[in-house]
Amino acid sequence: MIITIYLLFIHYYKSSAIDVEPSLLLHILQPGIYTGVSDYSETDIYKNGLICKHSVTISKTANNDIDVINNVKAYDKITNKFEVEGVRKVSFRYKPNHNNNLFKISQSYINDKLVSSSYGYATGKTDNSLSFNLSGSWHISNKDYTSMYNTITRTDNNTINTIFTHLSFIGLNELVMDEKYTMVK
């Protein structure tokens, strides 16, 4: 009985969208040029997992929204063999009819072809972090995820840490993507 309730909870309960002040978004995702590294856990496509290098540009739009262009080069975690290069385009948007609810839309491309996407909304915040409930899929896995959680944390004046956790049907971590970016300009 308890297992049934737990499974229903993780699959059907979604936290409500919260208001996020534009100043908090701008504090956490400060515009600038960043370099980064990341660690992606094993998937059905990349059995060893991936280590990635990132070149990231964060820009503020005229409407207090944020755009992110993330150029990614991925390498096999064990052999260090180059695997793939792509670009992830992320938008953080406020919708006029949703108060200060913050939405996150992400699309990834390899050779100008859409290979990944996700969509969701902010469900948690602190003075230095934002958390999102997302649904989507990544090109590094054949699975679609409806229980994807992303937390973005400004750890200091120059560093952003973002963690994506993808839960399995029974609520265990199925895929974890841990990314760290350092401002260079």
PDB file of C-alpha atoms in Angstrom:
ATOM      1  CA  MET A   1       0.000   0.000   0.000  1.00  0.00           C
ATOM      2  CA  ILE A   2       2.767   2.437   0.927  1.00  0.00           C
ATOM      3  CA  ILE A   3       4.637   1.615  -2.293  1.00  0.00           C
ATOM      4  CA  THR A   4       1.502   2.325  -4.335  1.00  0.00           C
ATOM      5  CA  ILE A   5       1.008   5.699  -2.658  1.00  0.00           C
ATOM      6  CA  TYR A   6       4.695   6.561  -3.207  1.00  0.00           C
ATOM      7  CA  LEU A   7       4.523   5.665  -6.918  1.00  0.00           C
ATOM      8  CA  LEU A   8       1.339   7.698  -7.386  1.00  0.00           C
ATOM      9  CA  PHE A   9       2.925  10.640  -5.572  1.00  0.00           C
ATOM     10  CA  ILE A  10       6.092  10.777  -7.694  1.00  0.00           C
ATOM     11  CA  HIS A  11       4.192  10.341 -10.966  1.00  0.00           C
ATOM     12  CA  TYR A  12       1.165  12.542 -10.461  1.00  0.00           C
ATOM     13  CA  TYR A  13       2.053  15.175  -7.887  1.00  0.00           C
ATOM     14  CA  LYS A  14       3.719  18.160  -9.434  1.00  0.00           C
ATOM     15  CA  SER A  15       4.619  21.147  -7.307  1.00  0.00           C
ATOM     16  CA  SER A  16       2.841  24.335  -8.232  1.00  0.00           C
ATOM     17  CA  ALA A  17       4.575  27.094 -10.139  1.00  0.00           C
ATOM     18  CA  ILE A  18       5.921  29.858  -7.900  1.00  0.00           C
ATOM     19  CA  ASP A  19       6.563  33.539  -8.404  1.00  0.00           C
ATOM     20  CA  VAL A  20      10.213  34.410  -9.086  1.00  0.00           C
ATOM     21  CA  GLU A  21      11.243  38.020  -8.945  1.00  0.00           C
ATOM     22  CA  PRO A  22      13.215  39.117 -12.046  1.00  0.00           C
ATOM     23  CA  SER A  23      15.976  40.380  -9.723  1.00  0.00           C
ATOM     24  CA  LEU A  24      16.479  36.835  -8.343  1.00  0.00           C
ATOM     25  CA  LEU A  25      16.659  35.356 -11.852  1.00  0.00           C
ATOM     26  CA  LEU A  26      19.210  38.005 -12.832  1.00  0.00           C
ATOM     27  CA  HIS A  27      21.237  37.385  -9.643  1.00  0.00           C
ATOM     28  CA  ILE A  28      21.471  33.637 -10.268  1.00  0.00           C
ATOM     29  CA  LEU A  29      21.933  33.781 -14.047  1.00  0.00           C
ATOM     30  CA  GLN A  30      24.143  36.845 -14.296  1.00  0.00           C
ATOM     31  CA  PRO A  31      24.750  37.810 -17.927  1.00  0.00           C
ATOM     32  CA  GLY A  32      28.246  37.038 -19.147  1.00  0.00           C
ATOM     33  CA  ILE A  33      30.552  34.508 -20.750  1.00  0.00           C
ATOM     34  CA  TYR A  34      31.203  31.256 -18.873  1.00  0.00           C
ATOM     35  CA  THR A  35      33.252  28.105 -19.355  1.00  0.00           C
ATOM     36  CA  GLY A  36      32.256  24.869 -17.735  1.00  0.00           C
ATOM     37  CA  VAL A  37      32.574  21.163 -17.189  1.00  0.00           C
ATOM     38  CA  SER A  38      29.962  18.533 -16.522  1.00  0.00           C
ATOM     39  CA  ASP A  39      29.505  14.901 -15.591  1.00  0.00           C
ATOM     40  CA  TYR A  40      26.594  12.886 -17.047  1.00  0.00           C
ATOM     41  CA  SER A  41      25.785   9.472 -15.651  1.00  0.00           C
ATOM     42  CA  GLU A  42      25.596   6.330 -17.770  1.00  0.00           C
ATOM     43  CA  THR A  43      22.698   5.948 -20.251  1.00  0.00           C
ATOM     44  CA  ASP A  44      21.475   3.311 -22.665  1.00  0.00           C
ATOM     45  CA  ILE A  45      23.329   5.147 -25.470  1.00  0.00           C
ATOM     46  CA  TYR A  46      26.481   6.204 -23.587  1.00  0.00           C
ATOM     47  CA  LYS A  47      27.265   3.206 -21.381  1.00  0.00           C
ATOM     48  CA  ASN A  48      30.259   4.858 -19.660  1.00  0.00           C
ATOM     49  CA  GLY A  49      28.621   8.226 -19.119  1.00  0.00           C
ATOM     50  CA  LEU A  50      29.995  11.501 -20.441  1.00  0.00           C
ATOM     51  CA  ILE A  51      32.317  14.284 -19.387  1.00  0.00           C
ATOM     52  CA  CYS A  52      31.539  17.537 -21.200  1.00  0.00           C
ATOM     53  CA  LYS A  53      33.177  20.896 -21.801  1.00  0.00           C
ATOM     54  CA  HIS A  54      30.953  23.956 -22.118  1.00  0.00           C
ATOM     55  CA  SER A  55      31.195  27.447 -23.526  1.00  0.00           C
ATOM     56  CA  VAL A  56      28.173  29.429 -22.292  1.00  0.00           C
ATOM     57  CA  THR A  57      26.757  32.876 -23.009  1.00  0.00           C
ATOM     58  CA  ILE A  58      24.015  34.256 -20.743  1.00  0.00           C
ATOM     59  CA  SER A  59      22.103  37.316 -21.976  1.00  0.00           C
ATOM     60  CA  LYS A  60      19.311  39.440 -20.536  1.00  0.00           C
ATOM     61  CA  THR A  61      16.449  40.333 -22.896  1.00  0.00           C
ATOM     62  CA  ALA A  62      14.470  43.578 -22.972  1.00  0.00           C
ATOM     63  CA  ASN A  63      11.625  41.912 -21.019  1.00  0.00           C
ATOM     64  CA  ASN A  64      13.769  40.801 -18.009  1.00  0.00           C
ATOM     65  CA  ASP A  65      13.940  37.304 -19.478  1.00  0.00           C
ATOM     66  CA  ILE A  66      17.192  35.351 -19.839  1.00  0.00           C
ATOM     67  CA  ASP A  67      18.606  33.527 -22.883  1.00  0.00           C
ATOM     68  CA  VAL A  68      21.409  30.985 -22.604  1.00  0.00           C
ATOM     69  CA  ILE A  69      23.501  29.556 -25.435  1.00  0.00           C
ATOM     70  CA  ASN A  70      25.461  26.515 -24.241  1.00  0.00           C
ATOM     71  CA  ASN A  71      27.989  24.988 -26.666  1.00  0.00           C
ATOM     72  CA  VAL A  72      28.810  21.448 -25.538  1.00  0.00           C
ATOM     73  CA  LYS A  73      31.574  18.990 -26.451  1.00  0.00           C
ATOM     74  CA  ALA A  74      31.036  15.511 -24.969  1.00  0.00           C
ATOM     75  CA  TYR A  75      33.654  12.839 -24.272  1.00  0.00           C
ATOM     76  CA  ASP A  76      33.366   9.249 -23.041  1.00  0.00           C
ATOM     77  CA  LYS A  77      33.881   9.325 -19.268  1.00  0.00           C
ATOM     78  CA  ILE A  78      36.268   6.335 -19.249  1.00  0.00           C
ATOM     79  CA  THR A  79      38.097   6.433 -22.611  1.00  0.00           C
ATOM     80  CA  ASN A  80      38.019  10.244 -23.058  1.00  0.00           C
ATOM     81  CA  LYS A  81      37.074   9.604 -26.721  1.00  0.00           C
ATOM     82  CA  PHE A  82      35.245  12.530 -28.356  1.00  0.00           C
ATOM     83  CA  GLU A  83      31.581  11.598 -28.820  1.00  0.00           C
ATOM     84  CA  VAL A  84      29.470  14.550 -29.939  1.00  0.00           C
ATOM     85  CA  GLU A  85      29.271  18.335 -30.203  1.00  0.00           C
ATOM     86  CA  GLY A  86      26.084  20.368 -29.986  1.00  0.00           C
ATOM     87  CA  VAL A  87      24.390  23.512 -28.757  1.00  0.00           C
ATOM     88  CA  ARG A  88      21.697  23.868 -26.086  1.00  0.00           C
ATOM     89  CA  LYS A  89      19.509  26.978 -26.269  1.00  0.00           C
ATOM     90  CA  VAL A  90      17.651  27.791 -23.060  1.00  0.00           C
ATOM     91  CA  SER A  91      15.075  30.514 -22.439  1.00  0.00           C
ATOM     92  CA  PHE A  92      13.798  31.638 -19.048  1.00  0.00           C
ATOM     93  CA  ARG A  93      10.509  33.448 -19.666  1.00  0.00           C
ATOM     94  CA  TYR A  94       7.759  35.227 -17.792  1.00  0.00           C
ATOM     95  CA  LYS A  95       4.268  34.919 -19.313  1.00  0.00           C
ATOM     96  CA  PRO A  96       2.019  37.989 -19.030  1.00  0.00           C
ATOM     97  CA  ASN A  97      -0.965  36.011 -17.742  1.00  0.00           C
ATOM     98  CA  HIS A  98       1.032  34.041 -15.106  1.00  0.00           C
ATOM     99  CA  ASN A  99       2.133  36.802 -12.705  1.00  0.00           C
ATOM    100  CA  ASN A 100       5.808  36.215 -11.942  1.00  0.00           C
ATOM    101  CA  ASN A 101       5.786  32.461 -12.670  1.00  0.00           C
ATOM    102  CA  LEU A 102       9.032  31.596 -14.429  1.00  0.00           C
ATOM    103  CA  PHE A 103       9.110  29.088 -17.290  1.00  0.00           C
ATOM    104  CA  LYS A 104      12.162  27.284 -18.684  1.00  0.00           C
ATOM    105  CA  ILE A 105      12.295  26.120 -22.302  1.00  0.00           C
ATOM    106  CA  SER A 106      15.315  24.217 -23.631  1.00  0.00           C
ATOM    107  CA  GLN A 107      16.186  22.924 -27.091  1.00  0.00           C
ATOM    108  CA  SER A 108      19.400  21.159 -28.112  1.00  0.00           C
ATOM    109  CA  TYR A 109      20.781  20.824 -31.619  1.00  0.00           C
ATOM    110  CA  ILE A 110      23.426  18.686 -33.307  1.00  0.00           C
ATOM    111  CA  ASN A 111      24.281  19.714 -36.885  1.00  0.00           C
ATOM    112  CA  ASP A 112      21.328  22.151 -36.788  1.00  0.00           C
ATOM    113  CA  LYS A 113      18.874  19.300 -36.070  1.00  0.00           C
ATOM    114  CA  LEU A 114      16.707  19.320 -32.934  1.00  0.00           C
ATOM    115  CA  VAL A 115      17.780  16.361 -30.765  1.00  0.00           C
ATOM    116  CA  SER A 116      16.576  17.285 -27.260  1.00  0.00           C
ATOM    117  CA  SER A 117      13.994  19.492 -25.602  1.00  0.00           C
ATOM    118  CA  SER A 118      12.479  20.185 -22.219  1.00  0.00           C
ATOM    119  CA  TYR A 119       9.850  22.474 -20.776  1.00  0.00           C
ATOM    120  CA  GLY A 120       8.743  23.335 -17.259  1.00  0.00           C
ATOM    121  CA  TYR A 121       8.371  25.928 -14.544  1.00  0.00           C
ATOM    122  CA  ALA A 122      10.024  27.123 -11.341  1.00  0.00           C
ATOM    123  CA  THR A 123       8.818  25.315  -8.228  1.00  0.00           C
ATOM    124  CA  GLY A 124      11.377  26.359  -5.629  1.00  0.00           C
ATOM    125  CA  LYS A 125      13.748  29.183  -4.764  1.00  0.00           C
ATOM    126  CA  THR A 126      16.273  30.356  -2.201  1.00  0.00           C
ATOM    127  CA  ASP A 127      18.406  33.504  -2.143  1.00  0.00           C
ATOM    128  CA  ASN A 128      20.903  31.778  -4.475  1.00  0.00           C
ATOM    129  CA  SER A 129      18.998  29.030  -6.300  1.00  0.00           C
ATOM    130  CA  LEU A 130      16.027  28.163  -8.472  1.00  0.00           C
ATOM    131  CA  SER A 131      14.446  24.736  -8.905  1.00  0.00           C
ATOM    132  CA  PHE A 132      12.320  23.579 -11.834  1.00  0.00           C
ATOM    133  CA  ASN A 133       9.960  20.691 -12.621  1.00  0.00           C
ATOM    134  CA  LEU A 134      10.542  19.698 -16.249  1.00  0.00           C
ATOM    135  CA  SER A 135       9.427  17.191 -18.841  1.00  0.00           C
ATOM    136  CA  GLY A 136      11.424  16.292 -21.913  1.00  0.00           C
ATOM    137  CA  SER A 137      14.051  14.114 -23.485  1.00  0.00           C
ATOM    138  CA  TRP A 138      17.788  14.212 -24.184  1.00  0.00           C
ATOM    139  CA  HIS A 139      19.701  12.842 -27.146  1.00  0.00           C
ATOM    140  CA  ILE A 140      21.970  10.950 -24.744  1.00  0.00           C
ATOM    141  CA  SER A 141      19.103   8.612 -23.781  1.00  0.00           C
ATOM    142  CA  ASN A 142      16.225   6.900 -25.606  1.00  0.00           C
ATOM    143  CA  LYS A 143      13.832   7.726 -22.755  1.00  0.00           C
ATOM    144  CA  ASP A 144      11.294  10.496 -22.266  1.00  0.00           C
ATOM    145  CA  TYR A 145      11.291  11.988 -18.781  1.00  0.00           C
ATOM    146  CA  THR A 146       8.252  13.458 -17.051  1.00  0.00           C
ATOM    147  CA  SER A 147       9.915  13.646 -13.638  1.00  0.00           C
ATOM    148  CA  MET A 148      12.939  15.799 -14.374  1.00  0.00           C
ATOM    149  CA  TYR A 149      14.177  18.181 -11.691  1.00  0.00           C
ATOM    150  CA  ASN A 150      16.695  20.940 -12.296  1.00  0.00           C
ATOM    151  CA  THR A 151      18.300  23.093  -9.611  1.00  0.00           C
ATOM    152  CA  ILE A 152      20.457  26.063 -10.598  1.00  0.00           C
ATOM    153  CA  THR A 153      22.608  27.530  -7.821  1.00  0.00           C
ATOM    154  CA  ARG A 154      24.859  30.582  -7.781  1.00  0.00           C
ATOM    155  CA  THR A 155      27.587  29.237  -5.475  1.00  0.00           C
ATOM    156  CA  ASP A 156      29.693  32.428  -5.516  1.00  0.00           C
ATOM    157  CA  ASN A 157      30.138  35.608  -7.575  1.00  0.00           C
ATOM    158  CA  ASN A 158      31.608  33.688 -10.538  1.00  0.00           C
ATOM    159  CA  THR A 159      30.179  30.170 -10.336  1.00  0.00           C
ATOM    160  CA  ILE A 160      26.891  28.506 -11.271  1.00  0.00           C
ATOM    161  CA  ASN A 161      26.136  24.861 -10.515  1.00  0.00           C
ATOM    162  CA  THR A 162      23.192  23.200 -12.237  1.00  0.00           C
ATOM    163  CA  ILE A 163      22.029  19.662 -11.514  1.00  0.00           C
ATOM    164  CA  PHE A 164      19.456  17.728 -13.532  1.00  0.00           C
ATOM    165  CA  THR A 165      17.978  14.684 -11.798  1.00  0.00           C
ATOM    166  CA  HIS A 166      15.768  12.310 -13.797  1.00  0.00           C
ATOM    167  CA  LEU A 167      13.725   9.904 -11.723  1.00  0.00           C
ATOM    168  CA  SER A 168      12.856   6.368 -12.782  1.00  0.00           C
ATOM    169  CA  PHE A 169       9.361   4.912 -12.512  1.00  0.00           C
ATOM    170  CA  ILE A 170      10.044   3.881  -8.916  1.00  0.00           C
ATOM    171  CA  GLY A 171      11.602   7.229  -7.989  1.00  0.00           C
ATOM    172  CA  LEU A 172      15.305   6.367  -8.107  1.00  0.00           C
ATOM    173  CA  ASN A 173      17.883   8.548  -9.861  1.00  0.00           C
ATOM    174  CA  GLU A 174      18.000   7.243 -13.412  1.00  0.00           C
ATOM    175  CA  LEU A 175      20.087   9.955 -15.030  1.00  0.00           C
ATOM    176  CA  VAL A 176      22.031  12.745 -13.334  1.00  0.00           C
ATOM    177  CA  MET A 177      23.662  15.632 -15.175  1.00  0.00           C
ATOM    178  CA  ASP A 178      25.914  17.800 -12.978  1.00  0.00           C
ATOM    179  CA  GLU A 179      27.195  20.981 -14.665  1.00  0.00           C
ATOM    180  CA  LYS A 180      29.453  23.711 -13.252  1.00  0.00           C
ATOM    181  CA  TYR A 181      30.119  27.041 -14.999  1.00  0.00           C
ATOM    182  CA  THR A 182      32.665  29.735 -14.163  1.00  0.00           C
ATOM    183  CA  MET A 183      32.299  33.331 -15.401  1.00  0.00           C
ATOM    184  CA  VAL A 184      35.279  34.460 -17.488  1.00  0.00           C
ATOM    185  CA  LYS A 185      33.916  37.781 -18.754  1.00  0.00           C
TER     186      LYS A 185
END
